[in-house]
Amino acid sequence: MRHFSVPTLERWRYRLLAGPPSKDAGGAKALDELGKQLARDVRREDPSATAELILATLVRQDRVREDAVSAATVRRLLDKRGLGCVSLRGRD
């Protein structure tokens, strides 16, 4: 028999009550297509660039307001496109 904690059951309940996610969930709505493409280009050029650095680049180039999107949103956008950050820890 499997057992689940109360917080897990509550999380599932609230997820069910919220309904299905929107079609553009995780789509970084605050970024226009050019901003999204720039974020992907920065990551392709430098796979170890952090989401914070990419966001700073977007802000510096006036692609997005500083408080309009978080680094976590940029990270999710890149992960969704298969461009997750490459860790430098294992490199020699």
Short mmCIF file of N, CA, C and O in Angstrom, two decimals:
data_model
loop_
_atom_site.label_atom_id
_atom_site.label_comp_id
_atom_site.label_asym_id
_atom_site.label_seq_id
_atom_site.Cartn_x
_atom_site.Cartn_y
_atom_site.Cartn_z
N MET A 1 0.84 -1.17 0.00
CA MET A 1 0.00 0.00 0.00
C MET A 1 0.89 1.25 0.00
O MET A 1 1.87 1.32 0.72
N ARG A 2 0.54 2.23 -0.82
CA ARG A 2 1.31 3.48 -0.90
C ARG A 2 0.71 4.53 0.01
O ARG A 2 -0.50 4.59 0.19
N HIS A 3 1.56 5.37 0.55
CA HIS A 3 1.13 6.44 1.44
C HIS A 3 1.61 7.76 0.85
O HIS A 3 2.72 7.85 0.31
N PHE A 4 0.78 8.79 0.96
CA PHE A 4 1.14 10.12 0.48
C PHE A 4 0.98 11.11 1.61
O PHE A 4 0.04 11.03 2.40
N SER A 5 1.87 12.09 1.64
CA SER A 5 1.81 13.09 2.69
C SER A 5 0.65 14.05 2.43
O SER A 5 0.16 14.19 1.30
N VAL A 6 0.24 14.72 3.48
CA VAL A 6 -0.86 15.69 3.36
C VAL A 6 -0.51 16.81 2.38
O VAL A 6 -1.32 17.17 1.53
N PRO A 7 0.70 17.40 2.44
CA PRO A 7 1.03 18.45 1.46
C PRO A 7 0.95 17.96 0.01
O PRO A 7 0.53 18.70 -0.87
N THR A 8 1.33 16.71 -0.24
CA THR A 8 1.25 16.17 -1.60
C THR A 8 -0.20 16.10 -2.03
O THR A 8 -0.56 16.49 -3.16
N LEU A 9 -1.07 15.59 -1.17
CA LEU A 9 -2.49 15.49 -1.50
C LEU A 9 -3.11 16.86 -1.72
O LEU A 9 -3.91 17.05 -2.65
N GLU A 10 -2.71 17.83 -0.91
CA GLU A 10 -3.23 19.19 -1.08
C GLU A 10 -2.77 19.78 -2.42
O GLU A 10 -3.55 20.43 -3.12
N ARG A 11 -1.52 19.57 -2.76
CA ARG A 11 -0.99 20.07 -4.03
C ARG A 11 -1.77 19.48 -5.19
O ARG A 11 -2.15 20.19 -6.13
N TRP A 12 -2.03 18.18 -5.15
CA TRP A 12 -2.81 17.52 -6.21
C TRP A 12 -4.22 18.09 -6.28
O TRP A 12 -4.76 18.32 -7.36
N ARG A 13 -4.82 18.31 -5.11
CA ARG A 13 -6.19 18.83 -5.07
C ARG A 13 -6.26 20.21 -5.72
O ARG A 13 -7.13 20.48 -6.55
N TYR A 14 -5.34 21.09 -5.33
CA TYR A 14 -5.35 22.45 -5.88
C TYR A 14 -5.06 22.44 -7.38
O TYR A 14 -5.60 23.24 -8.13
N ARG A 15 -4.21 21.54 -7.83
CA ARG A 15 -3.92 21.43 -9.25
C ARG A 15 -5.17 21.00 -10.02
O ARG A 15 -5.45 21.51 -11.09
N LEU A 16 -5.93 20.07 -9.45
CA LEU A 16 -7.17 19.63 -10.09
C LEU A 16 -8.21 20.74 -10.11
O LEU A 16 -8.91 20.93 -11.11
N LEU A 17 -8.31 21.49 -9.03
CA LEU A 17 -9.28 22.58 -8.96
C LEU A 17 -8.94 23.71 -9.92
O LEU A 17 -9.82 24.40 -10.42
N ALA A 18 -7.65 23.91 -10.18
CA ALA A 18 -7.22 24.99 -11.07
C ALA A 18 -7.56 24.70 -12.52
O ALA A 18 -7.63 25.61 -13.35
N GLY A 19 -7.76 23.45 -12.86
CA GLY A 19 -8.07 23.09 -14.23
C GLY A 19 -6.82 22.89 -15.05
O GLY A 19 -5.70 23.03 -14.55
N PRO A 20 -7.00 22.60 -16.32
CA PRO A 20 -5.83 22.35 -17.16
C PRO A 20 -5.02 23.62 -17.38
O PRO A 20 -5.57 24.72 -17.37
N PRO A 21 -3.70 23.46 -17.55
CA PRO A 21 -2.87 24.65 -17.80
C PRO A 21 -3.21 25.27 -19.15
O PRO A 21 -3.70 24.59 -20.06
N SER A 22 -2.97 26.55 -19.28
CA SER A 22 -3.25 27.22 -20.54
C SER A 22 -2.29 26.72 -21.63
O SER A 22 -1.24 26.16 -21.33
N LYS A 23 -2.67 26.92 -22.87
CA LYS A 23 -1.86 26.44 -23.99
C LYS A 23 -0.48 27.08 -24.01
O LYS A 23 0.48 26.47 -24.46
N ASP A 24 -0.38 28.30 -23.52
CA ASP A 24 0.91 28.99 -23.57
C ASP A 24 1.60 29.01 -22.21
O ASP A 24 2.45 29.85 -21.95
N ALA A 25 1.28 28.06 -21.34
CA ALA A 25 1.92 28.00 -20.03
C ALA A 25 3.43 27.83 -20.20
O ALA A 25 3.88 27.02 -21.00
N GLY A 26 4.19 28.60 -19.46
CA GLY A 26 5.65 28.53 -19.57
C GLY A 26 6.18 29.21 -20.81
O GLY A 26 7.32 29.03 -21.18
N GLY A 27 5.36 30.02 -21.45
CA GLY A 27 5.75 30.64 -22.70
C GLY A 27 6.40 31.99 -22.57
O GLY A 27 6.69 32.63 -23.57
N ALA A 28 6.64 32.46 -21.37
CA ALA A 28 7.28 33.76 -21.14
C ALA A 28 6.54 34.86 -21.90
O ALA A 28 7.08 35.51 -22.78
N LYS A 29 5.29 35.08 -21.53
CA LYS A 29 4.42 36.04 -22.24
C LYS A 29 4.96 37.47 -22.23
O LYS A 29 4.64 38.24 -23.11
N ALA A 30 5.77 37.81 -21.24
CA ALA A 30 6.31 39.17 -21.17
C ALA A 30 7.38 39.41 -22.23
O ALA A 30 7.72 40.56 -22.51
N LEU A 31 7.89 38.35 -22.83
CA LEU A 31 8.91 38.49 -23.88
C LEU A 31 8.26 38.37 -25.25
O LEU A 31 7.47 37.46 -25.49
N ASP A 32 8.61 39.27 -26.14
CA ASP A 32 8.14 39.12 -27.51
C ASP A 32 9.00 38.06 -28.21
O ASP A 32 9.96 37.55 -27.65
N GLU A 33 8.63 37.71 -29.43
CA GLU A 33 9.36 36.64 -30.13
C GLU A 33 10.83 36.97 -30.34
O GLU A 33 11.69 36.10 -30.24
N LEU A 34 11.13 38.24 -30.59
CA LEU A 34 12.52 38.64 -30.77
C LEU A 34 13.31 38.47 -29.47
O LEU A 34 14.45 38.01 -29.48
N GLY A 35 12.68 38.80 -28.34
CA GLY A 35 13.33 38.61 -27.04
C GLY A 35 13.58 37.15 -26.74
O GLY A 35 14.63 36.77 -26.23
N LYS A 36 12.60 36.30 -27.05
CA LYS A 36 12.76 34.86 -26.85
C LYS A 36 13.89 34.32 -27.72
O LYS A 36 14.70 33.52 -27.28
N GLN A 37 13.94 34.79 -28.97
CA GLN A 37 14.99 34.34 -29.87
C GLN A 37 16.35 34.80 -29.39
O GLN A 37 17.33 34.05 -29.44
N LEU A 38 16.43 36.02 -28.88
CA LEU A 38 17.69 36.53 -28.34
C LEU A 38 18.15 35.68 -27.15
O LEU A 38 19.33 35.33 -27.06
N ALA A 39 17.22 35.32 -26.28
CA ALA A 39 17.57 34.47 -25.13
C ALA A 39 18.12 33.13 -25.61
O ALA A 39 19.13 32.63 -25.10
N ARG A 40 17.49 32.54 -26.62
CA ARG A 40 17.96 31.26 -27.16
C ARG A 40 19.33 31.43 -27.82
O ARG A 40 20.21 30.58 -27.67
N ASP A 41 19.52 32.53 -28.53
CA ASP A 41 20.80 32.77 -29.20
C ASP A 41 21.94 32.95 -28.20
O ASP A 41 23.04 32.42 -28.40
N VAL A 42 21.67 33.67 -27.11
CA VAL A 42 22.69 33.86 -26.07
C VAL A 42 23.07 32.51 -25.49
O VAL A 42 24.25 32.20 -25.31
N ARG A 43 22.08 31.67 -25.21
CA ARG A 43 22.37 30.36 -24.62
C ARG A 43 23.14 29.48 -25.60
O ARG A 43 24.05 28.76 -25.22
N ARG A 44 22.79 29.53 -26.88
CA ARG A 44 23.52 28.72 -27.87
C ARG A 44 24.97 29.19 -27.99
O ARG A 44 25.88 28.39 -28.14
N GLU A 45 25.17 30.50 -27.94
CA GLU A 45 26.52 31.06 -28.05
C GLU A 45 27.36 30.72 -26.82
O GLU A 45 28.55 30.44 -26.93
N ASP A 46 26.73 30.75 -25.64
CA ASP A 46 27.44 30.46 -24.40
C ASP A 46 26.56 29.54 -23.55
O ASP A 46 25.76 30.01 -22.75
N PRO A 47 26.70 28.22 -23.70
CA PRO A 47 25.84 27.28 -22.98
C PRO A 47 25.93 27.38 -21.47
O PRO A 47 25.03 26.93 -20.77
N SER A 48 26.97 27.98 -20.93
CA SER A 48 27.09 28.10 -19.48
C SER A 48 26.52 29.41 -18.95
O SER A 48 26.56 29.66 -17.75
N ALA A 49 25.98 30.26 -19.84
CA ALA A 49 25.39 31.53 -19.40
C ALA A 49 24.19 31.26 -18.51
O ALA A 49 23.33 30.45 -18.84
N THR A 50 24.13 31.94 -17.37
CA THR A 50 23.03 31.74 -16.44
C THR A 50 21.78 32.47 -16.93
O THR A 50 21.86 33.40 -17.74
N ALA A 51 20.64 32.05 -16.41
CA ALA A 51 19.39 32.72 -16.76
C ALA A 51 19.44 34.18 -16.30
O ALA A 51 18.90 35.06 -16.98
N GLU A 52 20.10 34.44 -15.19
CA GLU A 52 20.23 35.81 -14.70
C GLU A 52 21.02 36.68 -15.68
O GLU A 52 20.66 37.82 -15.95
N LEU A 53 22.10 36.12 -16.23
CA LEU A 53 22.91 36.85 -17.20
C LEU A 53 22.12 37.08 -18.49
O LEU A 53 22.16 38.16 -19.07
N ILE A 54 21.39 36.08 -18.92
CA ILE A 54 20.58 36.22 -20.14
C ILE A 54 19.50 37.27 -19.92
O ILE A 54 19.27 38.12 -20.79
N LEU A 55 18.87 37.25 -18.75
CA LEU A 55 17.85 38.26 -18.45
C LEU A 55 18.46 39.65 -18.42
O LEU A 55 17.89 40.60 -18.95
N ALA A 56 19.64 39.80 -17.83
CA ALA A 56 20.32 41.10 -17.81
C ALA A 56 20.61 41.58 -19.23
O ALA A 56 20.49 42.77 -19.52
N THR A 57 20.97 40.66 -20.11
CA THR A 57 21.21 41.00 -21.51
C THR A 57 19.93 41.50 -22.17
O THR A 57 19.93 42.50 -22.89
N LEU A 58 18.81 40.81 -21.90
CA LEU A 58 17.53 41.23 -22.46
C LEU A 58 17.12 42.61 -21.96
O LEU A 58 16.62 43.43 -22.73
N VAL A 59 17.34 42.86 -20.68
CA VAL A 59 17.01 44.17 -20.10
C VAL A 59 17.90 45.25 -20.70
O VAL A 59 17.42 46.32 -21.11
N ARG A 60 19.20 44.96 -20.80
CA ARG A 60 20.16 45.94 -21.34
C ARG A 60 19.83 46.30 -22.79
O ARG A 60 20.02 47.44 -23.21
N GLN A 61 19.31 45.35 -23.54
CA GLN A 61 18.97 45.61 -24.94
C GLN A 61 17.52 46.03 -25.13
O GLN A 61 17.00 46.00 -26.24
N ASP A 62 16.86 46.39 -24.02
CA ASP A 62 15.48 46.88 -24.03
C ASP A 62 14.50 45.90 -24.68
O ASP A 62 13.54 46.31 -25.32
N ARG A 63 14.72 44.62 -24.49
CA ARG A 63 13.79 43.61 -24.99
C ARG A 63 12.69 43.33 -23.97
O ARG A 63 11.64 42.82 -24.31
N VAL A 64 12.97 43.66 -22.69
CA VAL A 64 11.99 43.43 -21.62
C VAL A 64 12.30 44.39 -20.47
O VAL A 64 13.46 44.77 -20.27
N ARG A 65 11.25 44.80 -19.74
CA ARG A 65 11.46 45.61 -18.54
C ARG A 65 12.06 44.73 -17.46
O ARG A 65 11.80 43.54 -17.38
N GLU A 66 12.84 45.34 -16.59
CA GLU A 66 13.58 44.59 -15.57
C GLU A 66 12.66 43.77 -14.66
O GLU A 66 12.98 42.66 -14.28
N ASP A 67 11.50 44.32 -14.32
CA ASP A 67 10.61 43.63 -13.40
C ASP A 67 9.49 42.85 -14.09
O ASP A 67 8.61 42.30 -13.43
N ALA A 68 9.53 42.76 -15.41
CA ALA A 68 8.44 42.11 -16.15
C ALA A 68 8.58 40.59 -16.20
O ALA A 68 7.58 39.88 -16.38
N VAL A 69 9.77 40.09 -16.05
CA VAL A 69 10.00 38.65 -16.15
C VAL A 69 11.10 38.26 -15.17
O VAL A 69 11.99 39.06 -14.89
N SER A 70 11.02 37.05 -14.65
CA SER A 70 12.03 36.60 -13.69
C SER A 70 13.05 35.69 -14.38
O SER A 70 12.81 35.17 -15.47
N ALA A 71 14.16 35.49 -13.71
CA ALA A 71 15.18 34.58 -14.24
C ALA A 71 14.62 33.16 -14.33
O ALA A 71 14.95 32.41 -15.24
N ALA A 72 13.74 32.80 -13.40
CA ALA A 72 13.13 31.47 -13.43
C ALA A 72 12.29 31.29 -14.69
O ALA A 72 12.27 30.20 -15.29
N THR A 73 11.62 32.34 -15.13
CA THR A 73 10.83 32.28 -16.37
C THR A 73 11.75 32.06 -17.57
O THR A 73 11.45 31.25 -18.44
N VAL A 74 12.85 32.78 -17.60
CA VAL A 74 13.82 32.61 -18.69
C VAL A 74 14.37 31.18 -18.66
O VAL A 74 14.49 30.53 -19.71
N ARG A 75 14.68 30.69 -17.48
CA ARG A 75 15.19 29.32 -17.32
C ARG A 75 14.19 28.30 -17.85
O ARG A 75 14.53 27.38 -18.58
N ARG A 76 12.90 28.48 -17.50
CA ARG A 76 11.87 27.55 -17.99
C ARG A 76 11.73 27.62 -19.51
O ARG A 76 11.56 26.61 -20.17
N LEU A 77 11.79 28.83 -20.04
CA LEU A 77 11.69 29.01 -21.49
C LEU A 77 12.81 28.24 -22.20
O LEU A 77 12.57 27.51 -23.17
N LEU A 78 14.02 28.37 -21.69
CA LEU A 78 15.16 27.70 -22.31
C LEU A 78 15.09 26.19 -22.11
O LEU A 78 15.39 25.42 -23.04
N ASP A 79 14.69 25.76 -20.92
CA ASP A 79 14.56 24.32 -20.67
C ASP A 79 13.52 23.71 -21.60
O ASP A 79 13.72 22.60 -22.12
N LYS A 80 12.43 24.42 -21.81
CA LYS A 80 11.35 23.93 -22.68
C LYS A 80 11.84 23.76 -24.11
O LYS A 80 11.37 22.89 -24.84
N ARG A 81 12.82 24.56 -24.51
CA ARG A 81 13.37 24.48 -25.87
C ARG A 81 14.60 23.57 -25.94
O ARG A 81 15.29 23.52 -26.95
N GLY A 82 14.89 22.86 -24.85
CA GLY A 82 16.04 21.95 -24.83
C GLY A 82 17.37 22.65 -24.69
O GLY A 82 18.40 22.12 -25.10
N LEU A 83 17.35 23.84 -24.11
CA LEU A 83 18.57 24.64 -23.97
C LEU A 83 18.92 24.86 -22.51
O LEU A 83 19.31 25.96 -22.11
N GLY A 84 18.77 23.82 -21.69
CA GLY A 84 19.10 23.93 -20.27
C GLY A 84 20.55 24.29 -20.08
O GLY A 84 21.41 24.03 -20.93
N CYS A 85 20.88 24.90 -18.95
CA CYS A 85 22.23 25.35 -18.65
C CYS A 85 23.19 24.17 -18.50
O CYS A 85 22.85 23.15 -17.90
N VAL A 86 24.38 24.32 -19.03
CA VAL A 86 25.42 23.31 -18.91
C VAL A 86 26.23 23.62 -17.66
O VAL A 86 26.71 24.74 -17.49
N SER A 87 26.35 22.65 -16.78
CA SER A 87 27.10 22.85 -15.55
C SER A 87 28.59 22.84 -15.84
O SER A 87 29.09 22.03 -16.62
N LEU A 88 29.32 23.72 -15.18
CA LEU A 88 30.77 23.78 -15.34
C LEU A 88 31.48 22.95 -14.27
O LEU A 88 32.68 22.82 -14.29
N ARG A 89 30.75 22.37 -13.34
CA ARG A 89 31.36 21.66 -12.23
C ARG A 89 32.15 20.43 -12.67
O ARG A 89 33.17 20.11 -12.11
N GLY A 90 31.66 19.73 -13.67
CA GLY A 90 32.31 18.50 -14.09
C GLY A 90 33.45 18.69 -15.08
O GLY A 90 34.12 17.76 -15.47
N ARG A 91 33.68 19.95 -15.49
CA ARG A 91 34.74 20.22 -16.47
C ARG A 91 36.10 20.29 -15.82
O ARG A 91 36.26 20.70 -14.70
N ASP A 92 37.13 19.94 -16.58
CA ASP A 92 38.52 20.03 -16.09
C ASP A 92 39.16 21.33 -16.48
O ASP A 92 38.93 21.90 -17.46
#
